[in-house]
Coordinates of C-alpha atoms in Angstrom, one line a residue:
Chain A
M1 CA 38.9 49.0 27.2
R2 CA 38.4 50.8 24.3
F3 CA 36.1 49.4 21.2
S4 CA 37.4 47.4 18.4
P5 CA 35.3 46.5 15.0
A6 CA 37.8 44.0 14.5
A7 CA 37.1 42.2 18.2
A8 CA 34.0 42.9 18.0
M9 CA 34.3 41.3 13.9
A10 CA 35.3 38.4 16.0
R11 CA 34.1 38.3 19.2
V12 CA 30.6 37.5 15.8
I13 CA 32.3 35.3 14.3
S14 CA 33.1 33.0 17.2
R15 CA 29.0 33.2 18.0
F16 CA 28.2 31.3 14.3
T17 CA 31.7 29.5 14.4
A18 CA 31.9 28.2 18.1
P19 CA 28.9 25.9 17.9
A20 CA 30.8 24.4 14.7
K21 CA 33.4 22.2 16.7
K22 CA 30.2 21.0 19.5
Y23 CA 28.5 19.6 16.7
G24 CA 30.4 19.7 13.8
V25 CA 29.3 19.9 9.7
E26 CA 25.5 19.6 10.9
W27 CA 26.2 23.5 11.9
W28 CA 27.9 24.1 8.7
I29 CA 24.7 22.7 6.4
L30 CA 22.5 24.6 9.0
V31 CA 23.8 27.8 8.6
A32 CA 23.5 27.7 4.2
G33 CA 19.6 26.9 5.1
A34 CA 19.6 29.8 7.0
L35 CA 21.3 31.2 4.5
I36 CA 20.0 30.7 1.3
I37 CA 16.6 31.0 2.7
L38 CA 17.2 34.9 4.1
A39 CA 18.5 35.8 0.6
I40 CA 15.2 34.7 -1.3
L41 CA 13.4 36.4 1.9
V42 CA 15.3 39.7 1.2
M43 CA 14.5 39.1 -2.9
A44 CA 11.0 38.6 -2.0
M45 CA 10.5 42.0 0.6
F46 CA 12.5 44.1 -1.5
A47 CA 11.5 42.6 -4.6
E48 CA 10.2 46.2 -6.3
A49 CA 14.1 47.7 -5.3
I50 CA 15.7 43.9 -6.5
A51 CA 14.1 43.7 -10.1
P52 CA 15.0 46.0 -12.4
F53 CA 11.8 45.1 -14.2
S54 CA 8.5 45.4 -13.5
P55 CA 7.6 40.8 -13.7
H56 CA 5.2 42.2 -16.3
D57 CA 6.6 44.5 -18.1
Q58 CA 6.1 43.0 -21.9
N59 CA 8.6 45.6 -23.4
T60 CA 11.7 45.3 -22.0
G61 CA 13.6 44.0 -25.0
P62 CA 14.0 41.8 -27.8
Q63 CA 12.2 38.5 -27.3
L64 CA 13.6 35.5 -26.5
S65 CA 17.2 36.7 -25.6
P66 CA 19.6 35.1 -24.2
P67 CA 21.3 35.8 -20.4
N68 CA 23.6 39.5 -20.8
R69 CA 24.5 42.6 -18.8
V70 CA 21.2 43.9 -19.8
H71 CA 18.5 41.0 -19.3
L72 CA 20.9 39.1 -15.9
M73 CA 18.6 35.7 -16.7
G74 CA 17.5 36.7 -20.5
T75 CA 13.8 37.8 -22.0
D76 CA 11.1 35.6 -22.9
N77 CA 8.4 35.3 -25.6
L78 CA 6.8 38.3 -24.0
Q79 CA 9.7 40.7 -23.4
R80 CA 9.5 40.0 -20.3
D81 CA 12.3 40.2 -18.4
V82 CA 12.9 36.8 -17.0
W83 CA 15.0 38.0 -14.0
S84 CA 12.6 40.3 -12.6
R85 CA 9.9 37.9 -12.7
M86 CA 12.6 35.1 -10.6
V87 CA 12.8 38.5 -8.0
H88 CA 9.3 39.1 -7.8
G89 CA 7.9 34.7 -8.5
S90 CA 9.6 34.4 -4.8
R91 CA 7.2 35.6 -2.9
T92 CA 4.5 33.8 -4.0
I93 CA 5.7 30.3 -3.7
L94 CA 6.8 31.3 0.2
R95 CA 3.2 32.2 0.7
V96 CA 1.9 29.2 -0.5
A97 CA 4.5 26.2 0.8
V98 CA 4.7 28.6 4.3
L99 CA 1.1 29.0 4.5
A100 CA 0.0 25.4 3.7
A101 CA 2.1 23.9 6.3
V102 CA 1.0 26.4 9.1
I103 CA -2.3 25.8 8.4
S104 CA -1.9 21.4 8.2
L105 CA 0.2 22.5 11.0
L106 CA -2.5 24.3 13.4
I107 CA -5.1 21.2 11.8
G108 CA -2.9 17.8 12.7
I109 CA -0.7 19.0 15.9
P110 CA -4.1 19.3 18.1
A111 CA -5.4 16.7 16.2
G112 CA -3.5 14.6 16.8
L113 CA -3.0 16.4 20.6
L114 CA -6.6 14.9 21.0
S115 CA -6.8 11.4 19.1
G116 CA -3.6 10.6 21.5
F117 CA -4.5 11.9 24.4
S118 CA -8.4 10.6 24.7
G119 CA -8.0 7.6 22.7
G120 CA -10.8 5.2 21.9
Y121 CA -13.5 5.8 18.6
L122 CA -12.4 8.8 18.5
D123 CA -9.0 8.0 18.1
R124 CA -9.3 5.0 16.5
T125 CA -11.7 6.7 13.4
L126 CA -8.9 9.7 13.4
S127 CA -5.9 7.0 13.2
L128 CA -7.9 4.9 10.2
I129 CA -8.5 8.5 7.8
M130 CA -4.8 9.5 8.8
D131 CA -3.3 6.9 7.4
S132 CA -5.3 6.3 5.4
L133 CA -4.2 9.7 2.9
Y134 CA -0.8 9.2 4.4
S135 CA -0.5 6.1 2.0
F136 CA -1.5 8.1 -0.5
P137 CA 0.8 10.0 -3.2
G138 CA 0.3 13.8 -1.9
L139 CA 0.9 15.1 -5.1
I140 CA -1.6 13.4 -6.7
L141 CA -4.1 13.9 -3.6
A142 CA -3.2 17.7 -4.6
I143 CA -3.9 17.6 -7.9
A144 CA -7.9 16.6 -6.9
F145 CA -8.6 18.9 -4.8
A146 CA -6.4 22.0 -6.3
A147 CA -8.6 20.7 -10.0
M148 CA -11.5 21.2 -7.7
L149 CA -10.6 23.8 -6.1
G150 CA -9.9 26.4 -9.6
P151 CA -7.5 28.3 -9.3
G152 CA -5.9 31.3 -6.7
V153 CA -3.8 31.7 -4.6
I154 CA -6.2 30.4 -0.8
N155 CA -7.2 27.7 -2.9
I156 CA -3.9 26.3 -3.6
T157 CA -2.6 27.0 -0.5
L158 CA -5.3 24.7 0.9
A159 CA -4.9 22.4 -2.0
V160 CA -1.1 21.6 -0.9
S161 CA -1.3 22.1 3.2
V162 CA -4.1 18.7 2.8
I163 CA -0.8 17.3 2.2
Y164 CA 0.5 17.3 5.7
I165 CA -1.8 17.4 7.7
P166 CA -1.2 13.0 8.4
T167 CA 2.5 14.5 8.6
Y168 CA 1.9 16.7 12.0
F169 CA -1.3 14.3 12.9
R170 CA 1.1 11.0 13.6
L171 CA 3.6 12.8 14.7
V172 CA 2.3 13.9 17.6
R173 CA -0.5 10.8 18.1
G174 CA 3.0 9.1 19.1
Q175 CA 4.2 11.1 20.9
T176 CA 1.3 12.1 23.5
L177 CA 0.8 8.7 23.5
Q178 CA 4.2 8.4 24.9
I179 CA 4.3 11.4 27.1
K180 CA 0.4 10.5 28.5
E181 CA 2.5 7.1 30.0
E182 CA 5.2 9.9 31.4
L183 CA 5.2 9.8 35.9
F184 CA 5.0 14.0 35.8
V185 CA 1.6 13.5 34.0
E186 CA 0.7 11.6 36.7
A187 CA 1.9 13.3 39.1
A188 CA 0.0 16.5 37.5
R189 CA -3.2 14.5 37.2
A190 CA -3.4 13.6 40.9
I191 CA -2.4 17.2 42.1
G192 CA -5.5 17.7 40.4
A193 CA -4.4 19.1 37.1
S194 CA -7.8 18.2 34.1
G195 CA -7.2 17.0 30.7
P196 CA -7.4 20.2 29.1
V197 CA -4.5 21.5 31.2
I198 CA -2.8 18.3 30.9
L199 CA -2.9 18.5 27.3
W200 CA -1.7 22.1 27.0
R201 CA 0.9 22.7 30.2
Y202 CA 2.8 19.2 29.9
V203 CA 2.0 17.4 27.1
F204 CA 2.6 19.8 24.8
P205 CA 5.5 21.4 25.0
N206 CA 7.0 18.2 24.6
V207 CA 5.8 17.4 21.6
I208 CA 6.1 21.0 19.7
A209 CA 10.5 20.4 19.3
T210 CA 10.5 18.2 17.6
T211 CA 6.9 19.9 15.1
V212 CA 10.0 22.2 14.6
V213 CA 12.4 20.2 13.0
V214 CA 9.8 18.8 10.1
F215 CA 7.9 22.0 9.8
T216 CA 11.4 23.0 8.1
L217 CA 11.3 19.9 5.5
N218 CA 7.0 19.8 5.2
V219 CA 7.3 23.9 4.3
A220 CA 10.6 22.5 1.7
D221 CA 7.9 19.5 0.3
A222 CA 5.8 22.6 0.1
I223 CA 7.0 24.7 -2.0
M224 CA 8.1 21.6 -4.8
I225 CA 4.8 20.1 -4.5
E226 CA 3.3 24.3 -5.3
A227 CA 5.6 23.7 -8.2
A228 CA 4.0 21.0 -8.8
L229 CA 0.8 21.8 -9.0
T230 CA 1.2 25.3 -10.9
Y231 CA 4.1 23.6 -13.5
L232 CA 0.6 21.4 -14.3
G233 CA -1.0 24.0 -14.3
L234 CA -3.8 23.8 -11.6
G235 CA -2.6 25.9 -9.3
L236 CA -2.7 30.0 -10.1
P237 CA -4.4 32.8 -12.9
P238 CA -1.9 33.6 -15.5
T239 CA -1.6 36.9 -13.7
I240 CA -0.3 35.4 -10.7
V241 CA 4.0 35.3 -11.4
D242 CA 5.3 32.2 -10.2
W243 CA 7.9 30.4 -10.3
G244 CA 6.5 27.0 -11.3
M245 CA 4.0 28.7 -14.1
D246 CA 7.4 30.2 -16.1
L247 CA 8.9 27.1 -15.8
S248 CA 5.7 25.3 -17.6
M249 CA 5.6 28.5 -20.4
G250 CA 9.8 27.8 -20.4
K251 CA 9.2 24.0 -21.6
K252 CA 7.0 24.9 -25.0
F253 CA 10.6 26.9 -25.6
L254 CA 13.2 23.7 -24.6
P255 CA 13.3 21.7 -28.3
S256 CA 14.6 25.1 -29.5
G257 CA 17.1 25.6 -27.3
Q258 CA 16.1 28.2 -25.4
W259 CA 17.5 27.2 -22.0
W260 CA 17.3 29.9 -19.5
M261 CA 13.2 29.9 -19.8
I262 CA 13.2 26.7 -18.3
T263 CA 16.7 26.5 -16.0
F264 CA 15.8 30.1 -14.0
P265 CA 13.2 29.4 -12.4
G266 CA 13.9 25.3 -12.0
A267 CA 16.7 26.4 -10.1
M268 CA 14.9 29.1 -8.5
I269 CA 12.4 26.4 -6.6
S270 CA 15.5 23.5 -6.1
I271 CA 17.1 26.3 -3.9
L272 CA 15.0 27.3 -2.1
A273 CA 13.8 24.2 -1.1
L274 CA 17.9 22.8 -0.7
G275 CA 17.9 26.1 2.3
F276 CA 14.7 24.8 3.2
T277 CA 15.6 20.8 3.7
M278 CA 19.3 22.3 4.5
L279 CA 18.0 24.1 7.8
G280 CA 15.9 21.0 7.8
E281 CA 18.0 18.7 8.2
G282 CA 20.5 20.5 10.2
L283 CA 18.2 21.2 13.1
A284 CA 17.4 17.1 13.2
E285 CA 21.0 16.6 13.8
I286 CA 21.6 19.3 17.0
L287 CA 17.9 18.6 18.5
N288 CA 17.8 15.0 17.7
P289 CA 19.9 12.4 15.9
R290 CA 18.4 9.6 15.7
L291 CA 14.6 11.3 14.2
L292 CA 15.4 11.2 11.5
E293 CA 16.1 7.8 10.8
R294 CA 12.7 5.7 11.6
Chain B
M1 CA 4.1 -20.3 7.5
K2 CA 0.9 -20.4 7.9
N3 CA 0.8 -17.5 10.3
L4 CA 2.2 -15.7 6.6
A5 CA -1.0 -16.5 4.7
K6 CA -3.3 -15.7 8.0
Y7 CA -0.8 -11.9 8.2
I8 CA -1.2 -11.2 4.1
V9 CA -5.3 -11.6 4.6
T10 CA -5.3 -9.3 7.1
R11 CA -2.9 -7.1 5.7
L12 CA -5.3 -6.9 2.7
L13 CA -8.6 -6.8 4.9
L14 CA -7.2 -3.5 6.2
T15 CA -7.1 -2.4 2.5
I16 CA -10.3 -2.0 2.5
P17 CA -11.0 0.2 5.1
M18 CA -8.2 3.0 3.2
V19 CA -9.8 2.6 -0.3
F20 CA -13.0 3.2 0.9
I21 CA -11.9 6.4 3.2
L22 CA -9.5 7.9 -0.1
L23 CA -12.5 7.5 -2.2
S24 CA -15.4 8.8 -0.5
I25 CA -12.6 12.0 0.6
V26 CA -12.7 11.9 -3.5
F27 CA -16.2 11.6 -4.1
I28 CA -17.6 14.1 -1.9
V29 CA -14.3 16.3 -3.0
L30 CA -15.5 15.9 -6.9
R31 CA -18.7 16.7 -6.3
V32 CA -19.1 19.6 -3.9
M33 CA -16.6 21.5 -6.2
P34 CA -17.9 23.9 -8.8
G35 CA -18.0 21.5 -12.4
D36 CA -18.9 19.0 -13.5
P37 CA -18.7 16.7 -16.4
V38 CA -22.2 18.0 -18.3
S39 CA -20.6 21.4 -18.6
S40 CA -17.4 19.7 -20.1
L41 CA -19.4 17.3 -22.0
L42 CA -21.9 20.5 -23.7
G43 CA -19.6 23.0 -23.4
G44 CA -21.0 26.2 -21.6
H45 CA -23.6 27.3 -23.7
A46 CA -26.1 24.6 -24.0
P47 CA -29.6 24.9 -23.5
E48 CA -30.9 23.9 -19.5
H49 CA -32.6 21.5 -20.9
V50 CA -30.5 20.1 -22.4
I51 CA -27.7 19.5 -19.8
E52 CA -31.3 19.0 -17.5
Q53 CA -32.0 15.8 -19.5
K54 CA -27.6 15.1 -19.6
R55 CA -27.8 15.1 -15.4
E56 CA -30.6 12.7 -15.4
A57 CA -29.2 11.2 -18.4
L58 CA -25.4 10.4 -16.1
G59 CA -28.2 10.3 -12.4
L60 CA -26.3 13.1 -11.6
N61 CA -29.8 15.0 -10.2
R62 CA -30.3 12.5 -8.0
P63 CA -29.9 13.0 -3.9
L64 CA -25.6 12.9 -2.7
A65 CA -26.1 10.2 -0.5
V66 CA -28.4 8.3 -2.8
Q67 CA -25.2 8.9 -5.7
Y68 CA -22.4 7.6 -3.4
V69 CA -24.6 4.2 -2.1
N70 CA -25.3 3.3 -6.2
Y71 CA -20.7 3.6 -6.8
L72 CA -20.0 1.9 -3.3
W73 CA -22.2 -0.8 -4.5
Q74 CA -20.8 -1.0 -8.1
I75 CA -17.6 -0.7 -7.0
C76 CA -18.1 -3.6 -4.2
R77 CA -19.6 -5.2 -7.6
L78 CA -16.1 -4.9 -8.7
D79 CA -17.5 -2.3 -11.5
F80 CA -15.5 0.5 -12.8
G81 CA -18.0 1.7 -14.5
E82 CA -18.5 3.7 -17.3
S83 CA -16.6 7.1 -18.3
M84 CA -19.1 10.5 -18.3
V85 CA -17.7 11.8 -21.3
F86 CA -16.1 9.3 -23.9
K87 CA -18.7 6.5 -24.6
Q88 CA -15.3 4.1 -23.3
R89 CA -15.6 1.6 -20.2
V90 CA -13.3 3.4 -17.4
S91 CA -11.8 -1.0 -16.6
K92 CA -10.8 -0.6 -20.4
A93 CA -9.3 2.8 -20.4
I94 CA -6.9 2.8 -17.4
L95 CA -5.6 -1.2 -18.3
E96 CA -4.8 0.8 -21.8
K97 CA -2.3 3.5 -19.7
L98 CA -1.6 1.0 -16.8
P99 CA 1.4 -0.9 -18.5
A100 CA 2.7 2.0 -19.6
T101 CA 3.1 3.8 -15.8
V102 CA 4.5 0.8 -14.0
E103 CA 7.2 0.1 -16.6
L104 CA 8.3 3.5 -16.1
T105 CA 8.3 3.1 -12.5
L106 CA 9.5 -0.1 -12.4
C107 CA 12.8 1.0 -14.1
G108 CA 13.3 3.9 -12.1
M109 CA 12.6 2.2 -9.2
L110 CA 15.7 0.1 -9.8
I111 CA 17.0 2.9 -10.1
T112 CA 16.6 4.8 -8.0
L113 CA 17.9 1.4 -5.8
F114 CA 20.9 0.4 -7.5
L115 CA 22.5 4.7 -7.4
G116 CA 21.2 5.2 -3.3
V117 CA 22.2 1.7 -2.0
F118 CA 25.6 1.6 -3.9
L119 CA 26.6 5.4 -3.3
G120 CA 25.1 5.0 0.3
A121 CA 27.1 2.2 1.0
Y122 CA 29.7 3.1 -0.3
A123 CA 29.9 6.5 1.5
A124 CA 29.1 5.1 4.9
D125 CA 32.3 2.6 4.0
K126 CA 34.6 5.5 3.6
R127 CA 32.5 7.6 6.6
R128 CA 34.3 11.4 7.4
T129 CA 36.0 11.7 4.4
A130 CA 35.9 14.0 2.0
R131 CA 33.7 11.7 -0.6
D132 CA 31.0 10.6 2.0
Y133 CA 29.9 14.3 2.0
G134 CA 30.2 14.6 -1.4
I135 CA 27.8 11.4 -1.4
R136 CA 25.4 13.0 1.4
L137 CA 25.6 16.2 -0.5
Y138 CA 24.3 14.6 -3.4
G139 CA 22.1 13.1 -2.1
I140 CA 20.3 16.5 -0.3
V141 CA 20.6 18.8 -3.2
V142 CA 19.3 15.4 -5.5
Y143 CA 16.2 15.9 -2.8
C144 CA 15.3 18.2 -4.1
I145 CA 15.8 19.2 -7.4
P146 CA 11.8 18.6 -8.5
V147 CA 11.6 15.7 -10.5
Y148 CA 9.7 17.5 -13.7
W149 CA 12.6 20.2 -13.5
M150 CA 14.9 17.0 -13.8
G151 CA 13.2 15.6 -16.8
L152 CA 13.4 18.8 -18.5
M153 CA 16.9 19.4 -17.7
L154 CA 18.0 15.5 -19.0
Q155 CA 15.9 16.2 -21.9
L156 CA 18.3 19.5 -23.0
I157 CA 20.8 17.9 -22.0
F158 CA 20.3 14.7 -24.1
G159 CA 18.1 15.2 -26.2
I160 CA 18.2 19.2 -27.4
W161 CA 22.1 19.6 -27.3
L162 CA 23.8 16.0 -27.4
D163 CA 20.8 14.9 -29.0
I164 CA 21.2 11.5 -28.1
L165 CA 17.7 10.5 -27.2
P166 CA 14.4 10.9 -28.6
I167 CA 12.7 13.3 -25.6
A168 CA 8.7 12.2 -25.9
G169 CA 6.7 9.3 -26.0
R170 CA 7.3 5.6 -25.1
T171 CA 8.3 4.9 -29.1
G172 CA 9.6 6.3 -32.2
P173 CA 7.7 7.0 -35.4
R174 CA 8.8 3.1 -37.1
V175 CA 7.1 1.0 -34.5
F176 CA 3.3 0.5 -34.9
A177 CA 1.7 -0.3 -32.5
S178 CA 0.2 -3.2 -33.6
T179 CA 3.5 -4.8 -31.6
F180 CA 2.5 -3.9 -29.1
E181 CA -1.5 -7.0 -28.3
K182 CA 0.4 -8.7 -26.4
T183 CA 0.5 -7.3 -22.6
G184 CA 0.6 -4.0 -23.2
F185 CA 4.4 -3.5 -21.4
Y186 CA 6.3 -2.8 -24.5
I187 CA 9.5 -4.8 -22.5
L188 CA 8.5 -7.7 -22.8
D189 CA 6.0 -7.6 -26.5
T190 CA 9.0 -6.6 -28.3
I191 CA 10.8 -9.3 -26.3
L192 CA 7.7 -11.9 -27.5
I193 CA 7.8 -10.8 -30.7
R194 CA 11.5 -11.2 -30.9
D195 CA 11.2 -8.0 -32.2
F196 CA 14.8 -7.0 -31.1
S197 CA 14.8 -3.1 -33.2
A198 CA 12.2 -1.9 -31.9
L199 CA 13.3 -3.3 -28.6
L200 CA 16.5 -1.1 -28.7
D201 CA 13.9 1.9 -30.0
I202 CA 12.1 1.2 -26.4
L203 CA 15.1 0.9 -24.0
Q204 CA 16.5 4.5 -25.7
H205 CA 12.5 6.3 -24.8
L206 CA 12.4 4.2 -21.5
I207 CA 16.2 6.2 -20.6
L208 CA 15.3 9.6 -19.7
P209 CA 12.4 9.3 -18.2
S210 CA 13.8 6.9 -15.4
V211 CA 16.5 7.8 -14.9
T212 CA 14.8 11.1 -14.5
L213 CA 12.4 9.0 -11.9
G214 CA 15.5 7.1 -10.6
L215 CA 18.1 10.0 -9.6
V216 CA 15.3 12.4 -7.7
L217 CA 14.5 9.5 -5.5
S218 CA 17.8 7.9 -4.9
G219 CA 18.2 10.8 -1.8
I220 CA 16.1 9.4 0.1
F221 CA 18.4 5.8 -0.6
V222 CA 21.6 7.3 -0.2
R223 CA 21.0 8.6 3.2
L224 CA 18.6 5.8 4.1
T225 CA 21.2 2.9 3.2
R226 CA 24.0 5.4 4.6
T227 CA 23.4 5.6 8.5
N228 CA 22.3 1.3 8.2
M229 CA 25.4 0.8 6.9
L230 CA 27.0 2.7 10.0
D231 CA 24.8 0.7 12.5
V232 CA 25.8 -2.6 11.5
L233 CA 29.0 -2.1 10.4
R234 CA 29.8 -0.9 13.8
A235 CA 28.5 -4.8 15.1
D236 CA 30.7 -7.1 16.8
Y237 CA 30.2 -9.7 13.9
I238 CA 31.7 -7.1 11.1
V239 CA 35.1 -6.6 13.6
A240 CA 35.1 -10.9 13.6
A241 CA 34.8 -11.0 10.1
E242 CA 37.7 -8.4 9.6
A243 CA 40.1 -10.6 12.6
R244 CA 39.9 -13.3 10.6
G245 CA 41.5 -11.6 7.9
I246 CA 38.0 -10.9 5.1
R247 CA 38.9 -8.8 2.2
H248 CA 37.5 -5.8 3.5
R249 CA 35.8 -5.2 0.5
V250 CA 33.4 -8.3 0.4
I251 CA 33.3 -6.9 4.5
V252 CA 31.0 -4.2 3.0
Y253 CA 29.5 -5.2 -0.4
K254 CA 29.0 -8.8 1.0
H255 CA 28.2 -9.1 4.8
A256 CA 27.3 -5.5 5.4
L257 CA 25.1 -4.4 2.5
K258 CA 23.5 -8.1 3.3
N259 CA 22.0 -7.3 6.7
A260 CA 21.9 -3.9 6.3
F261 CA 19.3 -3.7 3.4
I262 CA 16.0 -4.7 6.4
P263 CA 15.6 -1.2 6.6
I264 CA 16.4 -0.2 3.3
L265 CA 13.5 -3.2 2.1
T266 CA 10.8 -1.7 3.9
M267 CA 11.5 1.8 3.2
M268 CA 10.5 1.2 -0.3
G269 CA 6.9 0.3 0.9
L270 CA 6.6 3.7 1.8
Q271 CA 8.3 5.6 -0.5
F272 CA 6.1 3.7 -3.6
A273 CA 3.9 6.7 -2.7
L274 CA 6.5 8.9 -3.8
L275 CA 7.0 7.4 -7.0
M276 CA 3.8 7.0 -7.7
A277 CA 3.3 11.1 -7.6
G278 CA 6.7 11.4 -9.3
A279 CA 5.4 9.7 -12.0
V280 CA 3.1 11.8 -12.4
L281 CA 5.2 14.6 -13.0
T282 CA 7.5 12.6 -15.5
E283 CA 4.7 11.4 -18.0
T284 CA 3.8 14.7 -18.6
T285 CA 7.0 15.9 -18.3
F286 CA 7.9 13.3 -21.6
S287 CA 4.4 12.9 -23.0
W288 CA 4.1 9.1 -21.7
P289 CA 1.3 8.3 -21.7
G290 CA 0.5 6.3 -18.5
M291 CA -2.1 7.2 -15.9
G292 CA -1.0 10.1 -14.1
R293 CA -1.3 11.8 -18.1
L294 CA -5.1 9.9 -18.0
L295 CA -5.5 11.2 -14.3
L296 CA -4.5 14.5 -15.5
E297 CA -6.6 14.8 -18.4
R298 CA -9.3 13.8 -16.6
I299 CA -9.0 16.3 -13.9
Y300 CA -9.9 18.1 -16.6
L301 CA -13.3 17.1 -17.8
R302 CA -14.4 16.0 -14.7
D303 CA -14.6 13.3 -15.7
Y304 CA -16.0 11.3 -12.3
P305 CA -16.0 7.9 -12.6
T306 CA -12.4 7.6 -14.2
I307 CA -10.4 9.8 -11.1
Q308 CA -12.7 8.1 -9.4
G309 CA -10.9 4.9 -10.4
I310 CA -8.1 5.5 -11.4
I311 CA -7.4 7.2 -7.6
I312 CA -9.0 3.9 -6.2
V313 CA -5.9 1.9 -9.0
I314 CA -3.5 4.0 -6.7
A315 CA -4.3 3.2 -3.9
L316 CA -4.3 -0.7 -4.5
F317 CA -0.8 -0.5 -5.6
V318 CA 1.2 1.2 -3.4
A319 CA -1.0 -0.6 -1.0
L320 CA -0.3 -4.5 -2.9
V321 CA 3.4 -3.0 -3.8
S322 CA 3.8 -2.3 0.6
L323 CA 1.9 -5.8 1.1
V324 CA 5.1 -7.5 -1.3
V325 CA 7.8 -6.2 0.0
D326 CA 6.8 -6.9 3.7
I327 CA 6.1 -10.5 2.7
I328 CA 9.6 -10.3 0.6
Y329 CA 11.0 -9.8 4.6
A330 CA 9.7 -12.4 6.1
I331 CA 11.0 -14.5 3.4
I332 CA 14.7 -13.2 3.7
D333 CA 14.7 -12.6 7.6
P334 CA 13.5 -16.0 9.2
R335 CA 13.5 -14.3 12.3
V336 CA 11.0 -12.2 11.6
R337 CA 7.3 -13.8 12.6
Y338 CA 3.6 -12.5 12.3

């Protein structure tokens, strides 16, 4: 059989369209979300190659110039190129949001597993603490933490991660309580498996599927929280390029009508959050259609 | 009804540990981290003995445990204490700003509910049509727009380009603060003294912030209403109503929506925390003199008692709303028993 590029293309395309027949629109939502994330990831990885100027370069052209051919998104009050700052800023926000979600996952999941599995006083105490945190507005908590920790990439990541620990805890604990009663756990216990083994080999794998969805949605949320903190001037030192900080700087030029300084940073934040939300929604519909309705 | 009263009391008692835990976390975080009110009061260059004196006067030199127990005892007596930076009772500072935040959040909530519920119901009715997909897309997109950016863009469009709405503050320059001595809720105050030009001014200032807040949160309610409506529209009594020849629109927006509304109401209680967070950001964007801005200001100054007081008030507020939602739930759905 001869290799034909057209047939290969068709095969590749059909690999993407085949699930669409089964899942409908949800598949396309997932693909669209993944593509957005991929595009911004590429932007972050090859920032030096993509950005025409250095994000710190204070001599790229006229001050506060509207978008034109040289400056796709215009320039700011310090004569820096807005597009280059957008490209480089993607690194900061992606790093903080993903890392924050990972940290809360690493704390929330074990705590939830342990709490749900062991029960008793530990469970009650942990649940009470987590429920209190969960019911309180996450952003306000993050503001308090970020302000006290002071500016810095690690600090802002920690402040954001505090918000999502209760989310994982509650999700995992609830599922652990259910799975604990399942027949296969009882069977494992009957053949003499110890507590940790049951937790790791039997309960954990069953919990992990739903956390994937929640993780993607948390990253989307963390993106908006990170940008909110830096917008409020809490999270990062001014030397770091960040979308939220650019937005708060652009805010000063809103009354004089320099629209590009707020439009583009905000749009980037929204688009990135949208990518993760769409990926999460698509995954949720495909993995477990009723998950998000609860 | 007796059961309901018992339920309310239990719920109120349950908020105590919640507030206590939050307060403890904030108390510890505030004091463990570097910086304190003294440095923001005196600046960084005050002589050592002056700093020590001030710390002693504020009780900051005592062991953490002692400070903590003292503070808890103070809170038990419902005393929020005095600000460490200004000569001001914390309760007074909060009460001054609370009405602004309540006014904003209530208007935002109304807009959210109105938009979210009607769009969601409409989408469910027109399921799997272009309009349904359009509304769902709206729900997702609007959810991903940060509140502050939405606010800035609305300011840019309606405040700068079209120049038809004010973009900052609660009142214009011609409305005086003395008008608002009764309740602090400006809408209520102006109606009470029948100053309708001032009322108009206040409503104009309220439009952009509350629409910002309302739009962003409406996405969640679109999805929620839609999924609930889909379930309800499949129910037998809807089919029966159709069979009896009741007009389709009446069935959807009266019969079905009424029944789909109960879970939406529960969700509203949960989303209230999100609304409070959104309010903080909206307040900063629109220079709205509410609790959110007060909190931010005082966080920079490390004004411990005021920060703690605001956290308590917000926590109580969230708890109260979810309680009220539960009570309304019990009243509109007679099947619910506590």
